GROMACS .gro file of C-alpha atoms in nm:
model
  238
    1MET     CA    1  -0.006   0.003   0.002
    2ASN     CA    2   0.283   0.234   0.096
    3VAL     CA    3   0.470   0.138  -0.213
    4THR     CA    4   0.165   0.213  -0.434
    5ARG     CA    5   0.125   0.558  -0.271
    6VAL     CA    6   0.482   0.640  -0.325
    7SER     CA    7   0.466   0.535  -0.683
    8VAL     CA    8   0.163   0.755  -0.747
    9ALA     CA    9   0.318   1.047  -0.564
   10GLY     CA   10   0.632   0.999  -0.772
   11GLY     CA   11   0.426   0.992  -1.096
   12ILE     CA   12   0.248   1.301  -1.005
   13ALA     CA   13   0.580   1.479  -0.920
   14ALA     CA   14   0.735   1.374  -1.248
   15THR     CA   15   0.438   1.487  -1.441
   16SER     CA   16   0.450   1.825  -1.268
   17LEU     CA   17   0.808   1.862  -1.361
   18LEU     CA   18   0.751   1.780  -1.723
   19LEU     CA   19   0.469   2.028  -1.731
   20MET     CA   20   0.678   2.292  -1.576
   21ALA     CA   21   0.970   2.219  -1.814
   22GLY     CA   22   0.741   2.244  -2.111
   23SER     CA   23   0.594   2.563  -1.996
   24ALA     CA   24   0.943   2.713  -1.936
   25SER     CA   25   1.072   2.631  -2.276
   26ALA     CA   26   0.764   2.751  -2.471
   27HIS     CA   27   0.836   3.123  -2.450
   28VAL     CA   28   0.906   3.364  -2.717
   29GLY     CA   29   1.266   3.421  -2.803
   30VAL     CA   30   1.485   3.633  -3.028
   31GLN     CA   31   1.794   3.527  -3.216
   32PRO     CA   32   2.017   3.715  -3.451
   33GLN     CA   33   2.114   3.593  -3.803
   34GLY     CA   34   2.489   3.626  -3.755
   35GLU     CA   35   2.643   3.863  -3.495
   36ALA     CA   36   2.449   4.156  -3.321
   37ALA     CA   37   2.740   4.390  -3.291
   38LYS     CA   38   2.718   4.718  -3.112
   39GLY     CA   39   2.667   5.010  -3.351
   40GLY     CA   40   2.576   4.782  -3.630
   41SER     CA   41   2.270   4.641  -3.801
   42VAL     CA   42   2.133   4.281  -3.789
   43THR     CA   43   1.842   4.069  -3.893
   44VAL     CA   44   1.670   3.906  -3.589
   45ASN     CA   45   1.413   3.628  -3.574
   46PHE     CA   46   1.135   3.635  -3.308
   47LYS     CA   47   1.044   3.265  -3.258
   48VAL     CA   48   0.687   3.237  -3.132
   49PRO     CA   49   0.573   2.889  -3.021
   50ASN     CA   50   0.218   2.799  -2.948
   51GLU     CA   51   0.181   2.687  -2.586
   52ARG     CA   52  -0.200   2.621  -2.601
   53ASP     CA   53  -0.348   2.274  -2.690
   54ASN     CA   54  -0.693   2.408  -2.788
   55ALA     CA   55  -0.617   2.758  -2.945
   56SER     CA   56  -0.404   2.914  -3.229
   57THR     CA   57  -0.185   3.224  -3.210
   58VAL     CA   58  -0.340   3.502  -3.430
   59LYS     CA   59  -0.152   3.814  -3.320
   60VAL     CA   60   0.195   3.893  -3.207
   61GLU     CA   61   0.309   4.242  -3.089
   62VAL     CA   62   0.677   4.317  -3.037
   63ASN     CA   63   0.755   4.632  -2.845
   64LEU     CA   64   1.090   4.790  -2.915
   65PRO     CA   65   1.299   4.921  -2.630
   66ALA     CA   66   1.229   5.293  -2.565
   67ASP     CA   67   1.553   5.353  -2.369
   68HIS     CA   68   1.741   5.251  -2.679
   69PRO     CA   69   1.542   5.350  -2.992
   70LEU     CA   70   1.637   5.197  -3.323
   71ALA     CA   71   1.630   5.430  -3.624
   72SER     CA   72   1.581   5.157  -3.881
   73VAL     CA   73   1.330   4.870  -3.841
   74LEU     CA   74   1.219   4.670  -4.141
   75PRO     CA   75   0.980   4.375  -4.108
   76GLN     CA   76   1.016   4.090  -4.377
   77PRO     CA   77   0.674   4.009  -4.532
   78LEU     CA   78   0.520   3.678  -4.423
   79PRO     CA   79   0.261   3.492  -4.621
   80GLY     CA   80  -0.070   3.477  -4.418
   81TRP     CA   81   0.017   3.763  -4.190
   82LYS     CA   82  -0.052   4.140  -4.200
   83VAL     CA   83   0.226   4.362  -4.043
   84GLU     CA   84   0.176   4.711  -3.894
   85VAL     CA   85   0.469   4.924  -3.794
   86THR     CA   86   0.405   5.188  -3.520
   87LYS     CA   87   0.641   5.497  -3.490
   88THR     CA   88   0.680   5.725  -3.199
   89LYS     CA   89   0.826   6.077  -3.195
   90LEU     CA   90   1.160   6.084  -3.004
   91ALA     CA   91   1.224   6.312  -2.698
   92LYS     CA   92   1.586   6.327  -2.813
   93PRO     CA   93   1.660   6.307  -3.196
   94LEU     CA   94   1.904   6.040  -3.322
   95GLU     CA   95   2.201   6.093  -3.554
   96MET     CA   96   2.244   5.822  -3.818
   97HIS     CA   97   2.478   5.840  -4.116
   98GLY     CA   98   2.462   6.222  -4.103
   99ASN     CA   99   2.086   6.238  -4.093
  100THR     CA  100   1.866   6.347  -3.789
  101ILE     CA  101   1.600   6.099  -3.681
  102THR     CA  102   1.306   6.251  -3.505
  103GLU     CA  103   1.092   5.938  -3.472
  104ALA     CA  104   1.149   5.563  -3.432
  105VAL     CA  105   0.955   5.248  -3.450
  106SER     CA  106   0.816   5.162  -3.109
  107LYS     CA  107   0.610   4.851  -3.193
  108VAL     CA  108   0.567   4.595  -3.471
  109THR     CA  109   0.250   4.398  -3.479
  110TRP     CA  110   0.167   4.085  -3.695
  111THR     CA  111  -0.200   3.984  -3.732
  112ALA     CA  112  -0.312   3.670  -3.888
  113ASP     CA  113  -0.459   3.721  -4.231
  114GLY     CA  114  -0.520   3.365  -4.336
  115GLY     CA  115  -0.232   3.232  -4.127
  116LYS     CA  116  -0.200   3.119  -3.774
  117ILE     CA  117   0.034   2.926  -3.533
  118GLY     CA  118  -0.159   2.615  -3.444
  119PRO     CA  119  -0.101   2.392  -3.139
  120GLY     CA  120   0.237   2.219  -3.161
  121GLN     CA  121   0.371   2.474  -3.417
  122PHE     CA  122   0.591   2.788  -3.409
  123GLN     CA  123   0.644   3.077  -3.647
  124GLN     CA  124   0.944   3.301  -3.687
  125PHE     CA  125   0.890   3.674  -3.756
  126PRO     CA  126   1.202   3.838  -3.906
  127LEU     CA  127   1.311   4.209  -3.848
  128SER     CA  128   1.602   4.395  -3.982
  129VAL     CA  129   1.708   4.642  -3.710
  130GLY     CA  130   1.972   4.909  -3.660
  131GLN     CA  131   2.158   5.106  -3.562
  132LEU     CA  132   2.223   4.898  -3.246
  133PRO     CA  133   2.329   5.096  -2.942
  134GLU     CA  134   2.702   5.120  -2.857
  135ASP     CA  135   2.630   5.185  -2.485
  136ALA     CA  136   2.420   4.867  -2.408
  137ASP     CA  137   2.490   4.497  -2.378
  138GLN     CA  138   2.141   4.376  -2.445
  139LEU     CA  139   1.797   4.491  -2.585
  140VAL     CA  140   1.469   4.376  -2.435
  141PHE     CA  141   1.175   4.324  -2.658
  142LYS     CA  142   0.848   4.288  -2.457
  143THR     CA  143   0.605   4.075  -2.655
  144ILE     CA  144   0.230   4.017  -2.637
  145GLN     CA  145   0.097   3.695  -2.783
  146THR     CA  146  -0.287   3.671  -2.851
  147TYR     CA  147  -0.476   3.356  -2.925
  148ASP     CA  148  -0.812   3.302  -3.118
  149ASN     CA  149  -0.992   3.218  -2.793
  150GLN     CA  150  -0.894   3.564  -2.659
  151ASP     CA  151  -0.617   3.434  -2.427
  152VAL     CA  152  -0.320   3.666  -2.401
  153ALA     CA  153   0.040   3.573  -2.297
  154ARG     CA  154   0.240   3.868  -2.197
  155TRP     CA  155   0.613   3.799  -2.246
  156ILE     CA  156   0.721   4.122  -2.059
  157GLU     CA  157   0.933   4.023  -1.753
  158GLU     CA  158   1.288   4.126  -1.784
  159PRO     CA  159   1.527   3.854  -1.682
  160LYS     CA  160   1.768   3.954  -1.390
  161GLU     CA  161   2.128   3.851  -1.380
  162GLY     CA  162   2.169   3.574  -1.114
  163ALA     CA  163   1.807   3.539  -1.059
  164ALA     CA  164   1.580   3.251  -1.173
  165GLU     CA  165   1.413   3.285  -1.501
  166PRO     CA  166   1.074   3.461  -1.467
  167LEU     CA  167   0.756   3.283  -1.563
  168SER     CA  168   0.694   3.514  -1.858
  169PRO     CA  169   1.031   3.624  -1.980
  170ALA     CA  170   1.066   3.898  -2.246
  171PRO     CA  171   1.283   3.817  -2.553
  172VAL     CA  172   1.639   3.951  -2.494
  173LEU     CA  173   1.895   4.017  -2.767
  174LYS     CA  174   2.249   3.996  -2.647
  175LEU     CA  175   2.486   4.241  -2.811
  176THR     CA  176   2.856   4.181  -2.890
  177ALA     CA  177   3.150   4.414  -2.899
  178ALA     CA  178   3.186   4.632  -3.210
  179THR     CA  179   3.399   4.474  -3.489
  180GLY     CA  180   3.532   4.577  -3.822
  181ASP     CA  181   3.591   4.942  -3.838
  182GLY     CA  182   3.493   4.999  -3.473
  183HIS     CA  183   3.149   5.136  -3.558
  184GLY     CA  184   2.967   4.805  -3.540
  185ALA     CA  185   3.035   4.701  -3.890
  186SER     CA  186   2.990   4.322  -3.908
  187ALA     CA  187   3.274   4.075  -3.924
  188THR     CA  188   3.118   3.941  -4.242
  189ALA     CA  189   3.129   4.276  -4.405
  190GLY     CA  190   3.491   4.319  -4.287
  191THR     CA  191   3.584   3.979  -4.446
  192GLU     CA  192   3.399   4.065  -4.770
  193ALA     CA  193   3.589   4.387  -4.786
  194LYS     CA  194   3.924   4.210  -4.736
  195ASP     CA  195   3.828   3.951  -5.001
  196GLU     CA  196   3.745   4.225  -5.246
  197ALA     CA  197   4.079   4.395  -5.175
  198LYS     CA  198   4.270   4.066  -5.240
  199HIS     CA  199   4.081   4.009  -5.564
  200ALA     CA  200   4.157   4.369  -5.671
  201THR     CA  201   4.528   4.319  -5.582
  202ALA     CA  202   4.535   3.980  -5.768
  203SER     CA  203   4.381   4.135  -6.069
  204ALA     CA  204   4.622   4.423  -6.073
  205ASP     CA  205   4.917   4.179  -6.041
  206ALA     CA  206   4.779   3.969  -6.316
  207SER     CA  207   4.740   4.287  -6.543
  208ASP     CA  208   5.088   4.394  -6.462
  209THR     CA  209   5.233   4.053  -6.550
  210THR     CA  210   5.044   4.032  -6.874
  211ALA     CA  211   5.166   4.380  -6.969
  212ARG     CA  212   5.526   4.277  -6.890
  213ALA     CA  213   5.502   3.955  -7.099
  214LEU     CA  214   5.353   4.145  -7.391
  215GLY     CA  215   5.629   4.396  -7.380
  216LEU     CA  216   5.893   4.120  -7.372
  217ILE     CA  217   5.733   3.950  -7.674
  218GLY     CA  218   5.735   4.274  -7.848
  219ILE     CA  219   6.109   4.327  -7.785
  220LEU     CA  220   6.192   3.972  -7.899
  221VAL     CA  221   5.984   4.023  -8.220
  222GLY     CA  222   6.171   4.356  -8.275
  223ILE     CA  223   6.506   4.180  -8.228
  224ALA     CA  224   6.410   3.905  -8.468
  225GLY     CA  225   6.308   4.158  -8.721
  226VAL     CA  226   6.640   4.341  -8.710
  227THR     CA  227   6.836   4.014  -8.728
  228PHE     CA  228   6.632   3.905  -9.031
  229ALA     CA  229   6.700   4.245  -9.200
  230VAL     CA  230   7.079   4.222  -9.132
  231LEU     CA  231   7.113   3.862  -9.264
  232ALA     CA  232   6.901   3.958  -9.580
  233GLY     CA  233   7.140   4.253  -9.643
  234ARG     CA  234   7.449   4.029  -9.610
  235ARG     CA  235   7.300   3.785  -9.860
  236ARG     CA  236   7.240   4.056 -10.108
  237THR     CA  237   7.593   4.186 -10.076
  238ALA     CA  238   7.744   3.843 -10.118
   0.00000   0.00000   0.00000
């Protein structure tokens, strides 16, 4: 009898742990495509899983950080989803590539337009963002997820360093040190620039080598012509 009770209790505990683990892993996240370098630009994917068994996600609202406004935010079109970009006037204008930015995107909203995220599915929502701040180590994107049964999941709790993960954590984009020219240019761009320089140098070397070879051939042809003329003159004299 005691063994049976212990087994049942153990089964309940194990089930609870599995449910907790599933709930903890089913939160909205953000991942960069490549490196999110300070001062640069990057495309990020917001991964939105469906954590309901009896409802589908039909709306996703991503709020951009107000303390570090981003001057450029471009959503990628997604079939079955309508996207709306909301801008807000800035209290302090931004300077970007010599231009003064007086407003920035504060929210991007995707609403189902024939599409949805069903149970057991997820959807990625890409955004191109920049210029990333140079005075921050991360960006927090508070996100609201709405289901077709009117349930709302608010992923708005900011994780604290050294503390346990909150129940509804907001997506956090970790920023890396600036690379390349020191202004956040991506490592990929720097590599491409170096490759282009190498190709240009190689082309110049090849052109120089070809010119030298043609010049040498011309000299040899000239010498041969002179030699032939001299020999012909001797034959006539003889």
